[in-house]
mmCIF file of N, CA and C in Angstrom:
data_model
loop_
_atom_site.group_PDB
_atom_site.id
_atom_site.type_symbol
_atom_site.label_atom_id
_atom_site.label_comp_id
_atom_site.label_asym_id
_atom_site.label_seq_id
_atom_site.Cartn_x
_atom_site.Cartn_y
_atom_site.Cartn_z
ATOM 1 N N MET A 1 -2.761 -11.245 12.469
ATOM 2 C CA MET A 1 -2.623 -10.182 11.494
ATOM 3 C C MET A 1 -3.994 -9.552 11.283
ATOM 4 N N TYR A 2 -4.034 -8.250 11.298
ATOM 5 C CA TYR A 2 -5.304 -7.544 11.161
ATOM 6 C C TYR A 2 -5.206 -6.528 10.025
ATOM 7 N N PHE A 3 -6.099 -6.636 9.060
ATOM 8 C CA PHE A 3 -6.206 -5.677 7.967
ATOM 9 C C PHE A 3 -7.375 -4.750 8.281
ATOM 10 N N ARG A 4 -7.111 -3.468 8.367
ATOM 11 C CA ARG A 4 -8.190 -2.497 8.581
ATOM 12 C C ARG A 4 -8.347 -1.654 7.319
ATOM 13 N N LEU A 5 -9.542 -1.630 6.773
ATOM 14 C CA LEU A 5 -9.856 -0.744 5.660
ATOM 15 C C LEU A 5 -10.124 0.635 6.242
ATOM 16 N N ILE A 6 -9.359 1.615 5.819
ATOM 17 C CA ILE A 6 -9.536 2.983 6.312
ATOM 18 C C ILE A 6 -10.363 3.739 5.278
ATOM 19 N N ARG A 7 -11.591 3.978 5.613
ATOM 20 C CA ARG A 7 -12.512 4.656 4.698
ATOM 21 C C ARG A 7 -12.346 6.173 4.801
ATOM 22 N N PRO A 8 -12.610 6.895 3.709
ATOM 23 C CA PRO A 8 -12.528 8.360 3.752
ATOM 24 C C PRO A 8 -13.459 8.981 4.786
ATOM 25 N N SER A 9 -14.513 8.279 5.160
ATOM 26 C CA SER A 9 -15.461 8.802 6.147
ATOM 27 C C SER A 9 -15.004 8.563 7.593
ATOM 28 N N ALA A 10 -13.929 7.821 7.783
ATOM 29 C CA ALA A 10 -13.441 7.534 9.136
ATOM 30 C C ALA A 10 -12.945 8.822 9.794
ATOM 31 N N PRO A 11 -13.233 9.003 11.079
ATOM 32 C CA PRO A 11 -12.809 10.237 11.752
ATOM 33 C C PRO A 11 -11.290 10.414 11.784
ATOM 34 N N ASP A 12 -10.543 9.311 11.715
ATOM 35 C CA ASP A 12 -9.082 9.399 11.749
ATOM 36 C C ASP A 12 -8.443 9.238 10.363
ATOM 37 N N PHE A 13 -9.242 9.403 9.315
ATOM 38 C CA PHE A 13 -8.756 9.228 7.944
ATOM 39 C C PHE A 13 -7.539 10.102 7.650
ATOM 40 N N LEU A 14 -7.621 11.397 7.932
ATOM 41 C CA LEU A 14 -6.511 12.298 7.600
ATOM 42 C C LEU A 14 -5.259 11.976 8.403
ATOM 43 N N ALA A 15 -5.416 11.595 9.651
ATOM 44 C CA ALA A 15 -4.251 11.226 10.465
ATOM 45 C C ALA A 15 -3.543 10.014 9.859
ATOM 46 N N HIS A 16 -4.311 9.024 9.424
ATOM 47 C CA HIS A 16 -3.706 7.852 8.783
ATOM 48 C C HIS A 16 -3.111 8.226 7.428
ATOM 49 N N LEU A 17 -3.794 9.057 6.693
ATOM 50 C CA LEU A 17 -3.307 9.455 5.377
ATOM 51 C C LEU A 17 -1.957 10.153 5.479
ATOM 52 N N ASN A 18 -1.760 10.946 6.509
ATOM 53 C CA ASN A 18 -0.473 11.616 6.695
ATOM 54 C C ASN A 18 0.661 10.622 6.917
ATOM 55 N N GLN A 19 0.348 9.428 7.394
ATOM 56 C CA GLN A 19 1.374 8.406 7.608
ATOM 57 C C GLN A 19 1.922 7.859 6.288
ATOM 58 N N ILE A 20 1.184 8.018 5.207
ATOM 59 C CA ILE A 20 1.597 7.468 3.915
ATOM 60 C C ILE A 20 2.517 8.435 3.149
ATOM 61 N N LYS A 21 2.608 9.681 3.593
ATOM 62 C CA LYS A 21 3.410 10.682 2.881
ATOM 63 C C LYS A 21 4.856 10.260 2.618
ATOM 64 N N PRO A 22 5.549 9.602 3.562
ATOM 65 C CA PRO A 22 6.937 9.212 3.279
ATOM 66 C C PRO A 22 7.090 8.293 2.068
ATOM 67 N N ALA A 23 6.034 7.638 1.643
ATOM 68 C CA ALA A 23 6.106 6.754 0.477
ATOM 69 C C ALA A 23 6.427 7.522 -0.799
ATOM 70 N N PHE A 24 6.211 8.829 -0.788
ATOM 71 C CA PHE A 24 6.431 9.634 -1.986
ATOM 72 C C PHE A 24 7.772 10.358 -1.977
ATOM 73 N N ALA A 25 8.572 10.155 -0.930
ATOM 74 C CA ALA A 25 9.919 10.737 -0.888
ATOM 75 C C ALA A 25 10.727 10.141 -2.034
ATOM 76 N N GLY A 26 11.369 10.982 -2.785
ATOM 77 C CA GLY A 26 12.121 10.536 -3.951
ATOM 78 C C GLY A 26 11.427 10.884 -5.253
ATOM 79 N N SER A 27 10.161 11.223 -5.177
ATOM 80 C CA SER A 27 9.413 11.644 -6.361
ATOM 81 C C SER A 27 9.822 13.066 -6.740
ATOM 82 N N ASP A 28 9.742 13.384 -8.018
ATOM 83 C CA ASP A 28 9.984 14.762 -8.460
ATOM 84 C C ASP A 28 8.856 15.675 -7.994
ATOM 85 N N THR A 29 7.677 15.105 -7.805
ATOM 86 C CA THR A 29 6.506 15.883 -7.382
ATOM 87 C C THR A 29 5.761 15.137 -6.268
ATOM 88 N N PRO A 30 6.359 15.038 -5.080
ATOM 89 C CA PRO A 30 5.732 14.242 -4.020
ATOM 90 C C PRO A 30 4.359 14.744 -3.597
ATOM 91 N N LYS A 31 4.179 16.050 -3.504
ATOM 92 C CA LYS A 31 2.882 16.586 -3.080
ATOM 93 C C LYS A 31 1.807 16.268 -4.114
ATOM 94 N N ALA A 32 2.137 16.429 -5.389
ATOM 95 C CA ALA A 32 1.168 16.140 -6.449
ATOM 96 C C ALA A 32 0.789 14.658 -6.451
ATOM 97 N N GLU A 33 1.766 13.781 -6.278
ATOM 98 C CA GLU A 33 1.466 12.345 -6.238
ATOM 99 C C GLU A 33 0.614 11.997 -5.025
ATOM 100 N N PHE A 34 0.968 12.566 -3.875
ATOM 101 C CA PHE A 34 0.186 12.334 -2.659
ATOM 102 C C PHE A 34 -1.250 12.802 -2.861
ATOM 103 N N ASP A 35 -1.425 14.000 -3.408
ATOM 104 C CA ASP A 35 -2.771 14.535 -3.636
ATOM 105 C C ASP A 35 -3.566 13.666 -4.611
ATOM 106 N N GLU A 36 -2.895 13.149 -5.642
ATOM 107 C CA GLU A 36 -3.570 12.283 -6.611
ATOM 108 C C GLU A 36 -4.049 10.989 -5.944
ATOM 109 N N VAL A 37 -3.190 10.397 -5.137
ATOM 110 C CA VAL A 37 -3.555 9.157 -4.450
ATOM 111 C C VAL A 37 -4.673 9.414 -3.441
ATOM 112 N N LYS A 38 -4.596 10.534 -2.740
ATOM 113 C CA LYS A 38 -5.654 10.904 -1.793
ATOM 114 C C LYS A 38 -6.992 11.030 -2.523
ATOM 115 N N SER A 39 -6.979 11.652 -3.697
ATOM 116 C CA SER A 39 -8.202 11.788 -4.497
ATOM 117 C C SER A 39 -8.731 10.427 -4.942
ATOM 118 N N MET A 40 -7.824 9.519 -5.296
ATOM 119 C CA MET A 40 -8.237 8.176 -5.711
ATOM 120 C C MET A 40 -8.940 7.441 -4.568
ATOM 121 N N VAL A 41 -8.410 7.578 -3.359
ATOM 122 C CA VAL A 41 -9.034 6.920 -2.204
ATOM 123 C C VAL A 41 -10.398 7.542 -1.927
ATOM 124 N N ARG A 42 -10.466 8.860 -1.963
ATOM 125 C CA ARG A 42 -11.747 9.535 -1.700
ATOM 126 C C ARG A 42 -12.799 9.183 -2.743
ATOM 127 N N ALA A 43 -12.366 8.986 -3.996
ATOM 128 C CA ALA A 43 -13.293 8.635 -5.077
ATOM 129 C C ALA A 43 -13.560 7.123 -5.141
ATOM 130 N N LYS A 44 -12.977 6.376 -4.219
ATOM 131 C CA LYS A 44 -13.112 4.918 -4.155
ATOM 132 C C LYS A 44 -12.542 4.227 -5.389
ATOM 133 N N GLU A 45 -11.523 4.854 -5.982
ATOM 134 C CA GLU A 45 -10.787 4.240 -7.083
ATOM 135 C C GLU A 45 -9.607 3.433 -6.554
ATOM 136 N N ALA A 46 -9.305 3.593 -5.270
ATOM 137 C CA ALA A 46 -8.237 2.861 -4.593
ATOM 138 C C ALA A 46 -8.676 2.633 -3.152
ATOM 139 N N SER A 47 -8.071 1.648 -2.515
ATOM 140 C CA SER A 47 -8.394 1.319 -1.121
ATOM 141 C C SER A 47 -7.190 1.601 -0.235
ATOM 142 N N PHE A 48 -7.469 1.976 1.007
ATOM 143 C CA PHE A 48 -6.439 2.359 1.966
ATOM 144 C C PHE A 48 -6.525 1.418 3.165
ATOM 145 N N TYR A 49 -5.419 0.762 3.479
ATOM 146 C CA TYR A 49 -5.398 -0.232 4.550
ATOM 147 C C TYR A 49 -4.325 0.069 5.584
ATOM 148 N N LEU A 50 -4.603 -0.375 6.802
ATOM 149 C CA LEU A 50 -3.612 -0.421 7.869
ATOM 150 C C LEU A 50 -3.498 -1.885 8.261
ATOM 151 N N LEU A 51 -2.297 -2.414 8.132
ATOM 152 C CA LEU A 51 -2.025 -3.803 8.474
ATOM 153 C C LEU A 51 -1.224 -3.815 9.771
ATOM 154 N N THR A 52 -1.739 -4.500 10.791
ATOM 155 C CA THR A 52 -1.051 -4.547 12.080
ATOM 156 C C THR A 52 -0.914 -5.983 12.563
ATOM 157 N N GLY A 53 0.122 -6.197 13.330
ATOM 158 C CA GLY A 53 0.401 -7.495 13.927
ATOM 159 C C GLY A 53 1.661 -7.348 14.751
ATOM 160 N N LYS A 54 2.165 -8.430 15.273
ATOM 161 C CA LYS A 54 3.367 -8.369 16.101
ATOM 162 C C LYS A 54 4.541 -7.835 15.273
ATOM 163 N N GLY A 55 5.026 -6.653 15.628
ATOM 164 C CA GLY A 55 6.139 -6.029 14.916
ATOM 165 C C GLY A 55 5.770 -5.444 13.565
ATOM 166 N N ILE A 56 4.471 -5.364 13.265
ATOM 167 C CA ILE A 56 4.018 -4.896 11.950
ATOM 168 C C ILE A 56 3.053 -3.731 12.119
ATOM 169 N N LYS A 57 3.309 -2.679 11.392
ATOM 170 C CA LYS A 57 2.375 -1.556 11.284
ATOM 171 C C LYS A 57 2.629 -0.922 9.921
ATOM 172 N N LEU A 58 1.830 -1.318 8.944
ATOM 173 C CA LEU A 58 1.991 -0.879 7.556
ATOM 174 C C LEU A 58 0.725 -0.201 7.062
ATOM 175 N N TRP A 59 0.905 0.949 6.442
ATOM 176 C CA TRP A 59 -0.185 1.620 5.750
ATOM 177 C C TRP A 59 0.061 1.400 4.269
ATOM 178 N N PHE A 60 -0.978 1.037 3.526
ATOM 179 C CA PHE A 60 -0.797 0.951 2.080
ATOM 180 C C PHE A 60 -2.082 1.266 1.340
ATOM 181 N N ILE A 61 -1.869 1.792 0.141
ATOM 182 C CA ILE A 61 -2.960 2.157 -0.755
ATOM 183 C C ILE A 61 -2.807 1.297 -1.998
ATOM 184 N N SER A 62 -3.906 0.689 -2.419
ATOM 185 C CA SER A 62 -3.841 -0.243 -3.537
ATOM 186 C C SER A 62 -5.116 -0.176 -4.363
ATOM 187 N N ARG A 63 -5.031 -0.800 -5.536
ATOM 188 C CA ARG A 63 -6.206 -0.909 -6.403
ATOM 189 C C ARG A 63 -5.996 -2.061 -7.373
ATOM 190 N N VAL A 64 -7.063 -2.468 -7.999
ATOM 191 C CA VAL A 64 -6.978 -3.486 -9.036
ATOM 192 C C VAL A 64 -6.791 -2.756 -10.357
ATOM 193 N N GLN A 65 -5.777 -3.194 -11.093
ATOM 194 C CA GLN A 65 -5.432 -2.536 -12.350
ATOM 195 C C GLN A 65 -5.123 -3.621 -13.379
ATOM 196 N N ASP A 66 -5.896 -3.685 -14.439
ATOM 197 C CA ASP A 66 -5.717 -4.689 -15.494
ATOM 198 C C ASP A 66 -5.701 -6.112 -14.939
ATOM 199 N N GLY A 67 -6.569 -6.387 -13.977
ATOM 200 C CA GLY A 67 -6.664 -7.718 -13.400
ATOM 201 C C GLY A 67 -5.576 -8.067 -12.404
ATOM 202 N N ARG A 68 -4.708 -7.110 -12.113
ATOM 203 C CA ARG A 68 -3.626 -7.313 -11.148
ATOM 204 C C ARG A 68 -3.895 -6.476 -9.911
ATOM 205 N N TYR A 69 -3.415 -6.938 -8.781
ATOM 206 C CA TYR A 69 -3.512 -6.163 -7.551
ATOM 207 C C TYR A 69 -2.275 -5.273 -7.500
ATOM 208 N N HIS A 70 -2.482 -3.962 -7.491
ATOM 209 C CA HIS A 70 -1.368 -3.016 -7.568
ATOM 210 C C HIS A 70 -1.266 -2.193 -6.286
ATOM 211 N N ILE A 71 -0.100 -2.213 -5.658
ATOM 212 C CA ILE A 71 0.165 -1.405 -4.474
ATOM 213 C C ILE A 71 0.753 -0.083 -4.946
ATOM 214 N N ILE A 72 0.008 0.987 -4.712
ATOM 215 C CA ILE A 72 0.400 2.316 -5.170
ATOM 216 C C ILE A 72 1.414 2.937 -4.225
ATOM 217 N N ALA A 73 1.172 2.822 -2.927
ATOM 218 C CA ALA A 73 2.051 3.431 -1.928
ATOM 219 C C ALA A 73 2.001 2.598 -0.658
ATOM 220 N N MET A 74 3.156 2.523 0.032
ATOM 221 C CA MET A 74 3.219 1.761 1.278
ATOM 222 C C MET A 74 4.290 2.365 2.171
ATOM 223 N N THR A 75 4.006 2.417 3.452
ATOM 224 C CA THR A 75 4.989 2.882 4.423
ATOM 225 C C THR A 75 4.697 2.248 5.779
ATOM 226 N N GLY A 76 5.698 2.211 6.611
ATOM 227 C CA GLY A 76 5.548 1.634 7.942
ATOM 228 C C GLY A 76 6.682 0.683 8.252
ATOM 229 N N ARG A 77 6.418 -0.278 9.140
ATOM 230 C CA ARG A 77 7.463 -1.230 9.521
ATOM 231 C C ARG A 77 6.908 -2.659 9.487
ATOM 232 N N GLY A 78 7.820 -3.605 9.278
ATOM 233 C CA GLY A 78 7.444 -5.011 9.305
ATOM 234 C C GLY A 78 7.054 -5.600 7.964
ATOM 235 N N LEU A 79 7.499 -4.992 6.881
ATOM 236 C CA LEU A 79 7.115 -5.479 5.553
ATOM 237 C C LEU A 79 7.576 -6.911 5.321
ATOM 238 N N GLY A 80 8.787 -7.245 5.749
ATOM 239 C CA GLY A 80 9.286 -8.608 5.553
ATOM 240 C C GLY A 80 8.387 -9.646 6.198
ATOM 241 N N GLU A 81 7.885 -9.332 7.390
ATOM 242 C CA GLU A 81 6.995 -10.244 8.100
ATOM 243 C C GLU A 81 5.586 -10.238 7.509
ATOM 244 N N ALA A 82 5.171 -9.117 6.959
ATOM 245 C CA ALA A 82 3.797 -8.966 6.469
ATOM 246 C C ALA A 82 3.597 -9.441 5.036
ATOM 247 N N ALA A 83 4.657 -9.529 4.250
ATOM 248 C CA ALA A 83 4.519 -9.819 2.818
ATOM 249 C C ALA A 83 3.734 -11.099 2.553
ATOM 250 N N SER A 84 4.024 -12.161 3.280
ATOM 251 C CA SER A 84 3.313 -13.421 3.028
ATOM 252 C C SER A 84 1.823 -13.296 3.360
ATOM 253 N N HIS A 85 1.481 -12.484 4.362
ATOM 254 C CA HIS A 85 0.069 -12.271 4.704
ATOM 255 C C HIS A 85 -0.642 -11.475 3.607
ATOM 256 N N ILE A 86 0.059 -10.503 3.048
ATOM 257 C CA ILE A 86 -0.507 -9.724 1.939
ATOM 258 C C ILE A 86 -0.739 -10.641 0.742
ATOM 259 N N ILE A 87 0.245 -11.472 0.431
ATOM 260 C CA ILE A 87 0.126 -12.406 -0.691
ATOM 261 C C ILE A 87 -1.071 -13.334 -0.488
ATOM 262 N N ASP A 88 -1.197 -13.895 0.707
ATOM 263 C CA ASP A 88 -2.313 -14.809 0.986
ATOM 264 C C ASP A 88 -3.661 -14.117 0.833
ATOM 265 N N ARG A 89 -3.770 -12.903 1.345
ATOM 266 C CA ARG A 89 -5.042 -12.168 1.279
ATOM 267 C C ARG A 89 -5.390 -11.833 -0.172
ATOM 268 N N VAL A 90 -4.401 -11.386 -0.935
ATOM 269 C CA VAL A 90 -4.634 -11.033 -2.339
ATOM 270 C C VAL A 90 -5.011 -12.283 -3.143
ATOM 271 N N ALA A 91 -4.327 -13.389 -2.898
ATOM 272 C CA ALA A 91 -4.647 -14.644 -3.594
ATOM 273 C C ALA A 91 -6.060 -15.110 -3.248
ATOM 274 N N ALA A 92 -6.462 -14.951 -1.987
ATOM 275 C CA ALA A 92 -7.816 -15.344 -1.572
ATOM 276 C C ALA A 92 -8.882 -14.512 -2.276
ATOM 277 N N CYS A 93 -8.508 -13.314 -2.700
ATOM 278 C CA CYS A 93 -9.442 -12.451 -3.437
ATOM 279 C C CYS A 93 -9.446 -12.770 -4.930
ATOM 280 N N GLY A 94 -8.589 -13.708 -5.361
ATOM 281 C CA GLY A 94 -8.602 -14.157 -6.743
ATOM 282 C C GLY A 94 -7.595 -13.502 -7.667
ATOM 283 N N TYR A 95 -6.639 -12.773 -7.123
ATOM 284 C CA TYR A 95 -5.637 -12.121 -7.967
ATOM 285 C C TYR A 95 -4.351 -12.931 -7.952
ATOM 286 N N GLY A 96 -3.798 -13.193 -9.131
ATOM 287 C CA GLY A 96 -2.596 -14.009 -9.242
ATOM 288 C C GLY A 96 -1.313 -13.214 -9.307
ATOM 289 N N THR A 97 -1.426 -11.906 -9.483
ATOM 290 C CA THR A 97 -0.241 -11.062 -9.618
ATOM 291 C C THR A 97 -0.366 -9.845 -8.724
ATOM 292 N N ILE A 98 0.738 -9.520 -8.056
ATOM 293 C CA ILE A 98 0.812 -8.297 -7.256
ATOM 294 C C ILE A 98 1.918 -7.437 -7.842
ATOM 295 N N THR A 99 1.560 -6.221 -8.193
ATOM 296 C CA THR A 99 2.550 -5.269 -8.693
ATOM 297 C C THR A 99 2.626 -4.098 -7.722
ATOM 298 N N TYR A 100 3.678 -3.317 -7.863
ATOM 299 C CA TYR A 100 3.853 -2.180 -6.963
ATOM 300 C C TYR A 100 4.684 -1.098 -7.636
ATOM 301 N N HIS A 101 4.678 0.048 -7.001
ATOM 302 C CA HIS A 101 5.516 1.173 -7.403
ATOM 303 C C HIS A 101 6.132 1.731 -6.129
ATOM 304 N N THR A 102 7.436 1.964 -6.129
ATOM 305 C CA THR A 102 8.080 2.551 -4.958
ATOM 306 C C THR A 102 9.307 3.351 -5.368
ATOM 307 N N TYR A 103 9.635 4.332 -4.554
ATOM 308 C CA TYR A 103 10.870 5.092 -4.705
ATOM 309 C C TYR A 103 11.926 4.590 -3.726
ATOM 310 N N ARG A 104 11.558 3.652 -2.869
ATOM 311 C CA ARG A 104 12.414 3.224 -1.770
ATOM 312 C C ARG A 104 13.126 1.914 -2.101
ATOM 313 N N LYS A 105 14.456 1.954 -2.091
ATOM 314 C CA LYS A 105 15.256 0.786 -2.469
ATOM 315 C C LYS A 105 15.031 -0.398 -1.532
ATOM 316 N N GLY A 106 14.942 -0.137 -0.238
ATOM 317 C CA GLY A 106 14.744 -1.223 0.720
ATOM 318 C C GLY A 106 13.431 -1.949 0.500
ATOM 319 N N MET A 107 12.391 -1.181 0.231
ATOM 320 C CA MET A 107 11.084 -1.784 -0.027
ATOM 321 C C MET A 107 11.130 -2.606 -1.314
ATOM 322 N N ARG A 108 11.799 -2.085 -2.312
ATOM 323 C CA ARG A 108 11.925 -2.799 -3.588
ATOM 324 C C ARG A 108 12.626 -4.144 -3.365
ATOM 325 N N ARG A 109 13.701 -4.132 -2.591
ATOM 326 C CA ARG A 109 14.463 -5.350 -2.320
ATOM 327 C C ARG A 109 13.588 -6.399 -1.608
ATOM 328 N N ILE A 110 12.831 -5.977 -0.611
ATOM 329 C CA ILE A 110 11.978 -6.908 0.138
ATOM 330 C C ILE A 110 10.862 -7.458 -0.745
ATOM 331 N N LEU A 111 10.179 -6.586 -1.473
ATOM 332 C CA LEU A 111 9.057 -7.032 -2.308
ATOM 333 C C LEU A 111 9.520 -7.944 -3.434
ATOM 334 N N ASP A 112 10.659 -7.633 -4.039
ATOM 335 C CA ASP A 112 11.185 -8.491 -5.101
ATOM 336 C C ASP A 112 11.481 -9.897 -4.578
ATOM 337 N N LYS A 113 11.980 -9.982 -3.350
ATOM 338 C CA LYS A 113 12.305 -11.272 -2.744
ATOM 339 C C LYS A 113 11.060 -12.163 -2.636
ATOM 340 N N PHE A 114 9.894 -11.548 -2.462
ATOM 341 C CA PHE A 114 8.649 -12.305 -2.330
ATOM 342 C C PHE A 114 7.922 -12.491 -3.661
ATOM 343 N N GLY A 115 8.500 -12.031 -4.764
ATOM 344 C CA GLY A 115 7.906 -12.243 -6.074
ATOM 345 C C GLY A 115 6.971 -11.154 -6.561
ATOM 346 N N PHE A 116 6.894 -10.040 -5.836
ATOM 347 C CA PHE A 116 6.101 -8.906 -6.312
ATOM 348 C C PHE A 116 6.805 -8.345 -7.549
ATOM 349 N N LYS A 117 6.058 -7.708 -8.438
ATOM 350 C CA LYS A 117 6.640 -7.154 -9.664
ATOM 351 C C LYS A 117 6.496 -5.647 -9.678
ATOM 352 N N GLN A 118 7.629 -4.958 -9.896
ATOM 353 C CA GLN A 118 7.567 -3.498 -9.971
ATOM 354 C C GLN A 118 7.154 -3.077 -11.370
ATOM 355 N N VAL A 119 6.253 -2.092 -11.426
ATOM 356 C CA VAL A 119 5.830 -1.532 -12.718
ATOM 357 C C VAL A 119 6.091 -0.051 -12.736
#
């Protein structure tokens, strides 16, 4: 499993950022939410990762909020296989709770199964 931090200065930053757009489908204001999250990453208020492994290619944006690790947006494939790796990495960083926000029912079902909490 490989976690890549995608920095705003990376030459392929915008190409990766466009991959996260489907995470906002279902929002009343998807463009505004996408732009807000993009600004958070550029201002280093949130981090942007690409998680890859066998059958896994997930982009996600997250930040620490009130002592919890919060996943703001996520898209890609292999979440069921990747969830335990995300949990292990977050726990190794000292966070005991992972929260998330999603408009996608399938993602909600998978994350709930692993004990993530929707806020």
